[in-house]
Coordinates of C-alpha atoms and ligand atoms in Angstrom, one line a residue:
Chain A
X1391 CA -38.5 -8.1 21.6
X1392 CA -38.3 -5.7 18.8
X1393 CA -37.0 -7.5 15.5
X1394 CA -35.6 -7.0 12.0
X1395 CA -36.1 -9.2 8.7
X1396 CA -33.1 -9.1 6.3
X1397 CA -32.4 -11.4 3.3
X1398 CA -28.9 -11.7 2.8
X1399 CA -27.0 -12.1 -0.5
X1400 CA -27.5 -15.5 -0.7
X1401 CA -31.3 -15.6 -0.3
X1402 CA -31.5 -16.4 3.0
X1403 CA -33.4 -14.8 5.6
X1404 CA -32.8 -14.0 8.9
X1405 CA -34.6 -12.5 12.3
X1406 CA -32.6 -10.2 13.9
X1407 CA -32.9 -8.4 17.6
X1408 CA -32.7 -5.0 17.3
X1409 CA -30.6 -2.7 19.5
X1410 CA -31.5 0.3 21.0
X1411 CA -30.0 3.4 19.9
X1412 CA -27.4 1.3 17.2
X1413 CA -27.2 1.9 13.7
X1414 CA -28.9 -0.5 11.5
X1415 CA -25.5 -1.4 10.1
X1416 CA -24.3 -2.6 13.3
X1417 CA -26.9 -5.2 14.2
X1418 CA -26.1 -6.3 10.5
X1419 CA -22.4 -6.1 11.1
X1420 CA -22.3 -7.9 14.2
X1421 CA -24.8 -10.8 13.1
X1422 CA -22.7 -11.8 10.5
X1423 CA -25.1 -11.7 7.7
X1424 CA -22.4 -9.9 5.4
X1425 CA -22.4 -6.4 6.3
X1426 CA -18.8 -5.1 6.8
X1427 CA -19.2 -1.7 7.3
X1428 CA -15.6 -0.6 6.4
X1429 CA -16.2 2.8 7.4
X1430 CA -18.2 2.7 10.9
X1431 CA -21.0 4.3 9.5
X1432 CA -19.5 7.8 8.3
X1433 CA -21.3 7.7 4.8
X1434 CA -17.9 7.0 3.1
X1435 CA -18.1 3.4 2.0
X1436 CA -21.2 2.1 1.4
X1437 CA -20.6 -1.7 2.0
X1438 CA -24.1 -1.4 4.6
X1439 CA -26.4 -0.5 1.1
X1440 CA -29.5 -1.8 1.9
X1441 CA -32.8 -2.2 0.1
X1442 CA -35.9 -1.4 2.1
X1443 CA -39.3 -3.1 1.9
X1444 CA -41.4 -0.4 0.0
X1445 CA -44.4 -0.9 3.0
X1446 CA -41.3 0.5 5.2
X1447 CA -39.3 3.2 2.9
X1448 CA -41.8 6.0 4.3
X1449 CA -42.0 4.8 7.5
X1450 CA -38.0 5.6 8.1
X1451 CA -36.2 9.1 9.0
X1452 CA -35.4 10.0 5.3
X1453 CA -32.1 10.0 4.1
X1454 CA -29.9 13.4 4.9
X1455 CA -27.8 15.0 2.2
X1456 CA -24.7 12.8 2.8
X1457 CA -26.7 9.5 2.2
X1458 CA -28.6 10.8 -1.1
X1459 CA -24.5 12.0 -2.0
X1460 CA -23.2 8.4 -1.7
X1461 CA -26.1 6.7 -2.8
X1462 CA -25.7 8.5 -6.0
X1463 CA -21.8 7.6 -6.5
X1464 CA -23.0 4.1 -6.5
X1465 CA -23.3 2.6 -10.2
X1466 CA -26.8 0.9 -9.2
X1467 CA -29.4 1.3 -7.0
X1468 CA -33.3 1.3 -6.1
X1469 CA -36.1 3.0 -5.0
X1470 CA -35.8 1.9 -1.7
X1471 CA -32.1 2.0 -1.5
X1472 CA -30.6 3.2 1.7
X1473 CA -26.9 2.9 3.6
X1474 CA -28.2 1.5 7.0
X1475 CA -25.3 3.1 8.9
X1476 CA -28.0 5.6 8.7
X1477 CA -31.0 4.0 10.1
X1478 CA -31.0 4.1 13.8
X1479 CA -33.1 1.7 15.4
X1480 CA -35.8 2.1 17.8
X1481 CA -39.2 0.0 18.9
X1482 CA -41.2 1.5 16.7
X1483 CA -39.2 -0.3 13.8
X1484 CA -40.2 -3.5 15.0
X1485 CA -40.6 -6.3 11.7
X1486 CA -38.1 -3.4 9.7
X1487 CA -37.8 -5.9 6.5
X1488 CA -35.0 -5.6 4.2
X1489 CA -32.2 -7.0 1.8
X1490 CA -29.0 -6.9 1.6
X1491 CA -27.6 -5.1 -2.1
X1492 CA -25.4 -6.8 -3.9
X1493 CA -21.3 -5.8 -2.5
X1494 CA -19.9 -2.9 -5.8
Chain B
X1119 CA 7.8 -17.1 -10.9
X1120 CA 11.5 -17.0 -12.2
X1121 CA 13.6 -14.2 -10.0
X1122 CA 13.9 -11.0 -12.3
X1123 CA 17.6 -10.1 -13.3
X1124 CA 16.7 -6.3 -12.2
X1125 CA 14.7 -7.0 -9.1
X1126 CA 14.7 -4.7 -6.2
X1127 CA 16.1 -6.6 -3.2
X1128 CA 14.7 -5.6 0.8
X1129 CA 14.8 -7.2 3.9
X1130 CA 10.9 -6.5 4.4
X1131 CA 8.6 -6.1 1.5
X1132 CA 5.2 -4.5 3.1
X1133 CA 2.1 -4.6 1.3
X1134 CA -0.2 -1.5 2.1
X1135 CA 0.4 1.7 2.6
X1136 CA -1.9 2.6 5.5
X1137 CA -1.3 3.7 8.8
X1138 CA -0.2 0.2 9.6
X1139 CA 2.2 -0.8 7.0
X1140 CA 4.2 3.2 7.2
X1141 CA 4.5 2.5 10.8
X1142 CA 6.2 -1.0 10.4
X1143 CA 8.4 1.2 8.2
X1144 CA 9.5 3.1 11.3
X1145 CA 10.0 -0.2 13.6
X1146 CA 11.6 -2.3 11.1
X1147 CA 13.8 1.0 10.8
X1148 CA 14.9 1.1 14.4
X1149 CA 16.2 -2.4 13.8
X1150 CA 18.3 -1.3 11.0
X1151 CA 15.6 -3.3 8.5
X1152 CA 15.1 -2.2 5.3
X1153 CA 11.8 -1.8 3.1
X1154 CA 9.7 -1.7 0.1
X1155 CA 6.3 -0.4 0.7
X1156 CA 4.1 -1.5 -2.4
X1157 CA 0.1 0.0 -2.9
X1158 CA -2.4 0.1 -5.2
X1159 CA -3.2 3.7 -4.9
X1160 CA -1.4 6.0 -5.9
X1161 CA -0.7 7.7 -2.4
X1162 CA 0.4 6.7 0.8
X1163 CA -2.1 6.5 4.1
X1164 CA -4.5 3.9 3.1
X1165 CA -8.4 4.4 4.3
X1166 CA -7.5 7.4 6.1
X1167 CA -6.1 9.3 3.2
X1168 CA -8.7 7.7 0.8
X1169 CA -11.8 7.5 2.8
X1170 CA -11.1 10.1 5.6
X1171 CA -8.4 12.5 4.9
X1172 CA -10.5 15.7 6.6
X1173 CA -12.4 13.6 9.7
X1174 CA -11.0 14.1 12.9
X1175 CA -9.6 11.1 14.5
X1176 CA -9.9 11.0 18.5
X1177 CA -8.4 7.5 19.4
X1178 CA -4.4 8.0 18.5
X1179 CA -2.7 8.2 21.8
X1180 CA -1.5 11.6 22.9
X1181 CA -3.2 13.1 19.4
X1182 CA -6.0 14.7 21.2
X1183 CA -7.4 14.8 17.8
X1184 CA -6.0 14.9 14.2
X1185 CA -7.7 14.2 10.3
X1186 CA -7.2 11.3 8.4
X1187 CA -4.2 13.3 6.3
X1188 CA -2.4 14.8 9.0
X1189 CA -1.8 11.3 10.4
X1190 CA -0.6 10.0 7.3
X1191 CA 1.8 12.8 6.7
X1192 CA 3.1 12.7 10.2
X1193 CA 4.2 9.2 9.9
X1194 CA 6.0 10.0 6.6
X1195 CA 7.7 12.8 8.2
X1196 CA 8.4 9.7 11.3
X1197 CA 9.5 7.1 9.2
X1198 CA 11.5 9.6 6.3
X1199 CA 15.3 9.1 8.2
X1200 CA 14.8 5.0 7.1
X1201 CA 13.6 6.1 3.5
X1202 CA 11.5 3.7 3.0
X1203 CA 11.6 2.8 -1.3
X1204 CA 7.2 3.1 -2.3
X1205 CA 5.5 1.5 -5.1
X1206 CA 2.8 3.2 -5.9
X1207 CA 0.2 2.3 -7.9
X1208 CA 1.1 -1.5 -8.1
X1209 CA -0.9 -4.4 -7.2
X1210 CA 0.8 -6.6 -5.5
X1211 CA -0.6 -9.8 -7.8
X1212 CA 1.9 -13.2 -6.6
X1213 CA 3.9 -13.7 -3.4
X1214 CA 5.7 -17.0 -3.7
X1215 CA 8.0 -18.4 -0.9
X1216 CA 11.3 -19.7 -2.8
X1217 CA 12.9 -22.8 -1.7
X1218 CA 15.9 -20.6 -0.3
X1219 CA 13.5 -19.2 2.0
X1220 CA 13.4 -16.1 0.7
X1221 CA 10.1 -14.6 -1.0
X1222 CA 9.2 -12.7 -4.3
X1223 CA 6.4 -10.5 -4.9
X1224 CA 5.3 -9.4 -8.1
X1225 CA 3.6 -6.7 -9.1
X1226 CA 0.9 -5.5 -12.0
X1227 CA 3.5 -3.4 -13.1
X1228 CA 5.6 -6.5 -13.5
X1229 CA 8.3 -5.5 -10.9
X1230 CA 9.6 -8.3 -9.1
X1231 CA 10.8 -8.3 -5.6
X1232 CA 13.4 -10.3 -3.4
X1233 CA 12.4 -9.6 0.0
X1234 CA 13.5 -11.7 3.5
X1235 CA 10.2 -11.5 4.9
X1236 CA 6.9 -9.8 4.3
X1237 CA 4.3 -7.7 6.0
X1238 CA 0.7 -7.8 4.5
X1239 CA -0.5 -4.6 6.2
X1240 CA -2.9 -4.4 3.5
X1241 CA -6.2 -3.4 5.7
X1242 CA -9.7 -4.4 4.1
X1243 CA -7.9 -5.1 1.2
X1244 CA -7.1 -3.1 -2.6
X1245 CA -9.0 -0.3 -3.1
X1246 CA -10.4 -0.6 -7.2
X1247 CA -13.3 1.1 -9.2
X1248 CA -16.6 0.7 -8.4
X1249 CA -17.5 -0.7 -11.9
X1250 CA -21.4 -1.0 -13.6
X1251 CA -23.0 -4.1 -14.0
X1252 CA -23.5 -3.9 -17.2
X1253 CA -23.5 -6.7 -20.4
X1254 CA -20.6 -6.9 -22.5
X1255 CA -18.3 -4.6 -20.0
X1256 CA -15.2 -6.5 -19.9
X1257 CA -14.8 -6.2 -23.8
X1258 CA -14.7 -2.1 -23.6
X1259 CA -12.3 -1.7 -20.6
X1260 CA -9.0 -0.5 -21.2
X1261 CA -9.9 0.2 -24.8
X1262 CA -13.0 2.2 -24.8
X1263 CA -14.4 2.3 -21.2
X1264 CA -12.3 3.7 -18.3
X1265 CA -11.9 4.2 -15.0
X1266 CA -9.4 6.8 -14.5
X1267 CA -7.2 9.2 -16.9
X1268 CA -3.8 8.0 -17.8
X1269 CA -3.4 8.7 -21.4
X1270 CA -5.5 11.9 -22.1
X1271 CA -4.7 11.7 -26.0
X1272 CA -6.7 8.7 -26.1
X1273 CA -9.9 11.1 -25.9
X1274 CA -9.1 12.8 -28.3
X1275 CA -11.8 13.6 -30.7
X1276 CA -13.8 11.1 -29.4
X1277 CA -17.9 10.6 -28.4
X1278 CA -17.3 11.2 -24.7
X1279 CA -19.7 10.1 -21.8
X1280 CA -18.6 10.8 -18.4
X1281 CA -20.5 9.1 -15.6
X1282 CA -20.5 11.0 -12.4
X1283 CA -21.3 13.6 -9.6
X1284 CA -18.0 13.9 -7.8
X1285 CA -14.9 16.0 -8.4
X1286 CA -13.0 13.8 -10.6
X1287 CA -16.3 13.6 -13.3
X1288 CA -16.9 17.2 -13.1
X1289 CA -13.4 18.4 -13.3
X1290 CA -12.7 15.8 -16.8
X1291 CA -15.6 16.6 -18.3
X1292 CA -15.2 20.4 -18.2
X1293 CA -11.1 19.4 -19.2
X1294 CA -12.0 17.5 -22.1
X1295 CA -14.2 20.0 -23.9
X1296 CA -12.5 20.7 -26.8
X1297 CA -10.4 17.9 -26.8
X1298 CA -13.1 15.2 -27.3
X1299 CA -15.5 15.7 -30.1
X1300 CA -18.6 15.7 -28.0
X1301 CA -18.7 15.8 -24.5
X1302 CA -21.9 14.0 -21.9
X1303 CA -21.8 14.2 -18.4
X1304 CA -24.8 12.0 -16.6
X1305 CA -25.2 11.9 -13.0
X1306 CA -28.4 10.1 -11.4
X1307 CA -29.4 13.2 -10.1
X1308 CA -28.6 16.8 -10.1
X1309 CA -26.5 16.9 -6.4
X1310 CA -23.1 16.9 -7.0
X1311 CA -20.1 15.7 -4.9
X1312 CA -18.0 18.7 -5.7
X1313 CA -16.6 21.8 -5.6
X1314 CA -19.2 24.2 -6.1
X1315 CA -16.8 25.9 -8.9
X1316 CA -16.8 22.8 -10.9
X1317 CA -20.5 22.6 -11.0
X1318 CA -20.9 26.8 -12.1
X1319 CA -18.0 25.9 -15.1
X1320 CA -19.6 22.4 -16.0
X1321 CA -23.2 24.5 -16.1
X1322 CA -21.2 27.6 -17.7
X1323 CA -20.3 24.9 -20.7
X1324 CA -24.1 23.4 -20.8
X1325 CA -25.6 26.6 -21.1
X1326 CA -23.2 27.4 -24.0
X1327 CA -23.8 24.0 -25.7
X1328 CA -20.8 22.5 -25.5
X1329 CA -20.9 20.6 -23.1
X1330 CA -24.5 18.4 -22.3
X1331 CA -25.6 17.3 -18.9
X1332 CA -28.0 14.5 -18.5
X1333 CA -29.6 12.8 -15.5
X1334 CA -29.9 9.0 -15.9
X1335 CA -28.2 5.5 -15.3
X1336 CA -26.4 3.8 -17.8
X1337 CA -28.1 0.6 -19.3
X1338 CA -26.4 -1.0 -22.4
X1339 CA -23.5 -0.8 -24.1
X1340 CA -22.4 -1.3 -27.6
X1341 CA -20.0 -1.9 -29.9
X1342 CA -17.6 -4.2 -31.9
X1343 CA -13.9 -5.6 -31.0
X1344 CA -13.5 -3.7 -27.9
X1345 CA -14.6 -0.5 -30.0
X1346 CA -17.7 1.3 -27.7
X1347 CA -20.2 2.9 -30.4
X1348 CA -23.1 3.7 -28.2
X1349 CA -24.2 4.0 -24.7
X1350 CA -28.0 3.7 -23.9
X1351 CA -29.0 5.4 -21.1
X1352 CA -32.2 5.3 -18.8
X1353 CA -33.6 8.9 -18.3
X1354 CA -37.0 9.9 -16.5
X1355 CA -38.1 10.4 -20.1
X1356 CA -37.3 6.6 -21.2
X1357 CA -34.6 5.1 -22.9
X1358 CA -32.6 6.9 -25.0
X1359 CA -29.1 6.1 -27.2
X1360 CA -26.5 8.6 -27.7
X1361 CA -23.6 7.5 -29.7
X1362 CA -20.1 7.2 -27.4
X1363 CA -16.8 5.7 -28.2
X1364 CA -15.1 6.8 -24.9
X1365 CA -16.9 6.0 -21.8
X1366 CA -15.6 7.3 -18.5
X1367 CA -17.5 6.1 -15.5
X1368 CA -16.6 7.9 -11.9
X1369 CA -18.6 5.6 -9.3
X1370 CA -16.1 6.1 -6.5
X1371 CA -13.3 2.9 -5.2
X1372 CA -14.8 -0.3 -3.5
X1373 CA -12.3 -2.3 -1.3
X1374 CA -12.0 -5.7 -2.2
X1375 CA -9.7 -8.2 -0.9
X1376 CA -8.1 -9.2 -4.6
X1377 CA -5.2 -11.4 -5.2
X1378 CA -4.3 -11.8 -1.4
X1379 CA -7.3 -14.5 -1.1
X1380 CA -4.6 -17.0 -3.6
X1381 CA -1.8 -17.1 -1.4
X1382 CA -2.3 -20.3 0.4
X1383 CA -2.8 -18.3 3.8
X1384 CA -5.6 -19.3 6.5
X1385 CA -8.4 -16.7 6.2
X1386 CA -11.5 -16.2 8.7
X1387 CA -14.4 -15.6 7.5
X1388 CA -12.7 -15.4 3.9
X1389 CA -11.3 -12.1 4.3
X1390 CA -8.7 -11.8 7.2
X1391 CA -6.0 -13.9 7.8
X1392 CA -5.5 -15.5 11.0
X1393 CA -2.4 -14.7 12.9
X1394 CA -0.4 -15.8 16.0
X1395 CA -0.5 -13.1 18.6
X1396 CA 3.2 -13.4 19.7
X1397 CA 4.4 -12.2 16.0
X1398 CA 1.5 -11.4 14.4
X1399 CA 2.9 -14.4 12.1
X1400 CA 0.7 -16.0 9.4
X1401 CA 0.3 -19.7 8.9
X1402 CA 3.6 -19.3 6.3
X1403 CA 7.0 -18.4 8.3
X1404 CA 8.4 -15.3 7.3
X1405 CA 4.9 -14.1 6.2
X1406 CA 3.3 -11.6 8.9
X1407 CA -0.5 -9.6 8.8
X1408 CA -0.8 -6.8 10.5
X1409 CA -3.5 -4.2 11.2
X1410 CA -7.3 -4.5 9.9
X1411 CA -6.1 -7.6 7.5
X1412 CA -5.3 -10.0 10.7
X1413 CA -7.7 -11.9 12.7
X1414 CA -7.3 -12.9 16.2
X1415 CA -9.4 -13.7 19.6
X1416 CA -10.0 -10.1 20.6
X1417 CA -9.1 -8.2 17.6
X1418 CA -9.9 -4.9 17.5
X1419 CA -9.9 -2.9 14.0
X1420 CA -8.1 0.3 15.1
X1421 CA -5.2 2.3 14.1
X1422 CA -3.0 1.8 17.1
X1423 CA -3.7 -2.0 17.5
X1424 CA -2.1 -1.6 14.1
X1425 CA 0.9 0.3 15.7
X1426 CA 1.5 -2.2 18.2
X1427 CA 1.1 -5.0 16.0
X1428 CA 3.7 -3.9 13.6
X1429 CA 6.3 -3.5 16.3
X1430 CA 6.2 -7.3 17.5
X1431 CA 6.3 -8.6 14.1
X1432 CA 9.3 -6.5 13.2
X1433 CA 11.2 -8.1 16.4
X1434 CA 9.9 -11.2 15.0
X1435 CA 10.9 -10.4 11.1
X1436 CA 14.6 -9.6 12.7
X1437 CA 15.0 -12.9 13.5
X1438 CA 13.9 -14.5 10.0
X1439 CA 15.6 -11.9 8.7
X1440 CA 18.8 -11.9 10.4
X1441 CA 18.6 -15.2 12.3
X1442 CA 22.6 -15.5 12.9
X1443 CA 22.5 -12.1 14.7
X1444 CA 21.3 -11.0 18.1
X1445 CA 18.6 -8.8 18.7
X1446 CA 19.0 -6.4 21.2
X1447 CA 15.9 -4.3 23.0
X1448 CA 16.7 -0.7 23.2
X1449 CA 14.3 2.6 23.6
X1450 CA 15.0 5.7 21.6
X1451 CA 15.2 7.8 24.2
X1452 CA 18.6 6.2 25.5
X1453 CA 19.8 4.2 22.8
X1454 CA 22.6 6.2 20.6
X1455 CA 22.5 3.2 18.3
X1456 CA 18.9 3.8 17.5
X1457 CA 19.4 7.8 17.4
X1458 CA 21.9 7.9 14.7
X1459 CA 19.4 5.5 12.8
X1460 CA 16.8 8.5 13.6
X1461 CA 19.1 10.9 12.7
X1462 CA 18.9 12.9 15.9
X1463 CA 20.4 13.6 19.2
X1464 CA 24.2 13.2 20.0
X1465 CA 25.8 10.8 17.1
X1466 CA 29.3 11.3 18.0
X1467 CA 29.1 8.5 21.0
X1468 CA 29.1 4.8 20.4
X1469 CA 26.2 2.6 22.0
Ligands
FAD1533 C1 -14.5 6.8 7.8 C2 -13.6 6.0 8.7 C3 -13.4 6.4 10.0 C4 -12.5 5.7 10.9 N1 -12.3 6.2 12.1 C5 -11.3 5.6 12.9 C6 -11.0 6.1 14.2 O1 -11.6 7.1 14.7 N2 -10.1 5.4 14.9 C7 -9.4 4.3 14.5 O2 -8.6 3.7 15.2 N3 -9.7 3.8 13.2 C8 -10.7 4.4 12.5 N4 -11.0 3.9 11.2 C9 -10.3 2.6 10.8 C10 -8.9 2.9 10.3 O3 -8.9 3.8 9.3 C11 -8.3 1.5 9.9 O4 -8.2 0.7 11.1 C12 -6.9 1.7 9.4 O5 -6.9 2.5 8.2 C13 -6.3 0.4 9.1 O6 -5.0 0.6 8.6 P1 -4.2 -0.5 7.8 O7 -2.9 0.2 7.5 O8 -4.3 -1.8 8.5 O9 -5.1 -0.6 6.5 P2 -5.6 0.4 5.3 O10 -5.7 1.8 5.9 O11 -6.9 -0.2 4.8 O12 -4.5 0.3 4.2 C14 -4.3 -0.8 3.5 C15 -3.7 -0.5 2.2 O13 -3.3 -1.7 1.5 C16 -3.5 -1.6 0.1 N5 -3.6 -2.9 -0.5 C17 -4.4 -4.0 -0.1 N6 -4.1 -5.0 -0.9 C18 -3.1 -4.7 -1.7 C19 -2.4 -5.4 -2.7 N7 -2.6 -6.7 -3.0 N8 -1.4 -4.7 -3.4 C20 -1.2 -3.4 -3.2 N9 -1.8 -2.7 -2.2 C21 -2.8 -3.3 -1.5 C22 -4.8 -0.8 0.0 O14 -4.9 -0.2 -1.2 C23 -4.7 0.2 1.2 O15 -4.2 1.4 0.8 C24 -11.9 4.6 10.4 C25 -12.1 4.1 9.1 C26 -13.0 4.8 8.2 C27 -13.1 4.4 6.8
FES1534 S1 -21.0 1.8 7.1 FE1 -19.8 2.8 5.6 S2 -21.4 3.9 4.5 FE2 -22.5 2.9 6.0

């Protein structure tokens, strides 16, 4: 069973099961751990802003045009920042480790 | 909350603008209700003129496909013969259920209104700016640090920093040359959001000095009695101070559920409000949700659940509304008393 790692905003961390073929955001969204996903992963809302482990920022697709655009209209974010609506999951991302970004 | 001597009176006061809330519009029409529709934005159409307004939507029955706007203007075209009174603009901040039974609604504009029953249609809730997290914020806003131009003259001649890579910081920046005394414009990188004009003027002005672009974040703030002196910003090169006594920062609208959460009503998960499915009612009588604010077993967050939704809690409102008067079912196809409220087909016959 392929798994994910996400601390959510209150510190706490949780093991997810991953999903075939669904967007990052999704597993989030429908764990309950505080992703809403307003906009169903369309790059227009950025409530799925994630934080990457640095081990596991290269290791990802990197972010298309749209992602960088939003990323950048957001008043803060890191190195490792990415919207996980566009993270698709697959195996090979088995122990994915992130954290949740604080809701602006 | 004392009634206002000049507030607006309505069967149905709806709060939100979206898909959801215009269509109740056109229900509560066919029953010969009234409304008010109150938002915080300053159009109609909610997330899919916001968010969406050029995506194609597939899911609206017999719409094969059709944007985000187009949807939005066809049901203001469908719900214009009950002309519907909108607030724009206006945060809906109180909603207080008098001892008559009757409610009012305030708004940030101060507007107070008398309404029979209410409609919260108001989706994932306000939309407001995305705002820095920065030390000291709250002091600058509304004197020195905005959001949003209202009052251009209050830029005049000032230190200007605009913070931004979308259309709306591009298009201020290159409109308040001349009319501030110095004009900034800092976007984390060099991709812009915008219309590919914008970005040749805005480069057109940098490259004849008056205007400067600079990639970076914002960092600190300062200043004295609401008065912005200086903005430090982080570059690649470091730290660096540039003196600013106008600060406008573009980081795009957040939705956040705002005052709704202090009205007493039974949320899930602390941001939807649990409903009845037979009215679509709220835990407070004459107080219904509809579309992506309501919770449910089953509920789905789409557009025409939202449609359906608002047509059994406008049956429903009728009776709080009108409760000495019978409601009768009729469909618009056969009903003359509903087609001369529409405005169309044969009104010389009586029902
Ligand atoms: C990118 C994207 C794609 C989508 N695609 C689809 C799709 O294909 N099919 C589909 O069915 N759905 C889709 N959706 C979802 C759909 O847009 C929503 O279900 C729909 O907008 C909900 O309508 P609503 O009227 O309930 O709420 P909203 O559209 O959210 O409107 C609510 C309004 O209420 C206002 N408001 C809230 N609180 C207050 C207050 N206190 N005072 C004043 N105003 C207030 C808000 O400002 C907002 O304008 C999509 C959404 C997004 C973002
Ligand atoms: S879900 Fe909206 S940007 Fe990712």
């Amino acid at each position: 069973m392929a798994v994910l790692h996400v601390t959510d905003r209150d510190g706490r961390n949780h093991t997810l099961e991953g999903a075939e073929g669904w967007r990052v955001m999704e597993i989030l969204r429908d764990h309950g751990v505080g992703v809403e996903g307003i906009c169903g992963g369309a790059c227009d809302c950025a409530t799925c802003h994630v934080i990457v482990a640095p081990d596991w920022a290269g290791r990802l697709h990197p972010a298309r045009e749209d992602e960088l655009l939003k990323l950048d209209e957001l008043p803060a974010i890191e190195a490792t920042s990415r919207l996980s609506c566009q993270i698709l999951w697959e195996e090979a991302l088995d122990g994915l480790t992130l954290t949740l970004a604080e809701v602006n | 909350m004392a009634l206002h001597p000049t507030s607006t009176i309505t069967d149905v006061a709806i709060i939100g603008a979206g898909p959801t809330g215009l269509f109740a519009v056109f229900e509560l029409g066919l029953l010969g209700l009234k409304a008010v529709v109150i938002d915080v934005l300053d159009k109609p159409g909610g997330q899919c003129s916001e968010l969406y307004p050029e995506k194609p939507i597939y899911d609206i029955p017999s719409w094969p496909v059709i944007s985000g706007q187009e949807l939005t203007d066809k049901l203001l075209e469908q719900i214009a013969p009950f002309t519907p009174e909108f607030r724009l603009g206006q945060l809906v901040t109180h909603l207080e259920k008098r001892a008559d039974g009757r409610f009012t609604l305030q708004t940030s504009d101060g507007e107070m209104i008398d309404a029979g029953a209410i409609f919260i249609a108001a989706g994932a809730g306000s939309f407001a700016p995305r705002k820095p997290k920065l030390d000291g914020l709250d002091a600058f806003e509304g004197t020195s640090v905005f959001y949003a131009v209202r009052k251009r003259a209050r830029f005049a001649g000032s230190d200007l920093v605009v913070v931004g890579g979308g259309d709306s910081a591009l298009d201020w920046a290159i409109d308040m040359v001349g009319h501030a005394k110095s004009v900034t414009l800092m976007h984390r990188s060099d991709r812009f959001r915008a219309a590919p004009a914008s970005v040749a003027a805005m480069r057109a002005l940098e490259a004849e000095g008056k205007l400067r672009f600079v990639e970076g974040d914002l960092h600190a703030l300062s200043g004295a009695a609401g008065q912005l002196d200086a903005v430090t910003i982080k570059t690649k090169a470091g730290l660096e101070t540039l003196p600013a006594t106008r600060l406008l920062a573009f980081f795009g609208l957040t939705i956040e559920l705002g005052p709704i959460g202090d009205w007493g009503l039974d949320l899930a998960d602390g941001k939807q409000i649990r409903v009845d499915t037979e009215k679509f009612q709220t835990t407070t009588p004459g107080i219904f949700a509809i579309g992506d604010i309501n919770h449910y077993p089953g509920k789905l967050k789409l557009i025409l659940s939202g449609f359906h939704e608002a047509a059994l809690a406008s049956h429903a409102a009728f009776k709080v509304v009108r409760p000495e008067e019978k409601l009768r079912f009729q469909y618009t196809t056969s009903s003359s008393e509903l087609q001369q409220r529409l405005q169309v087909g044969d009104t010389s016959k009586a029902a």
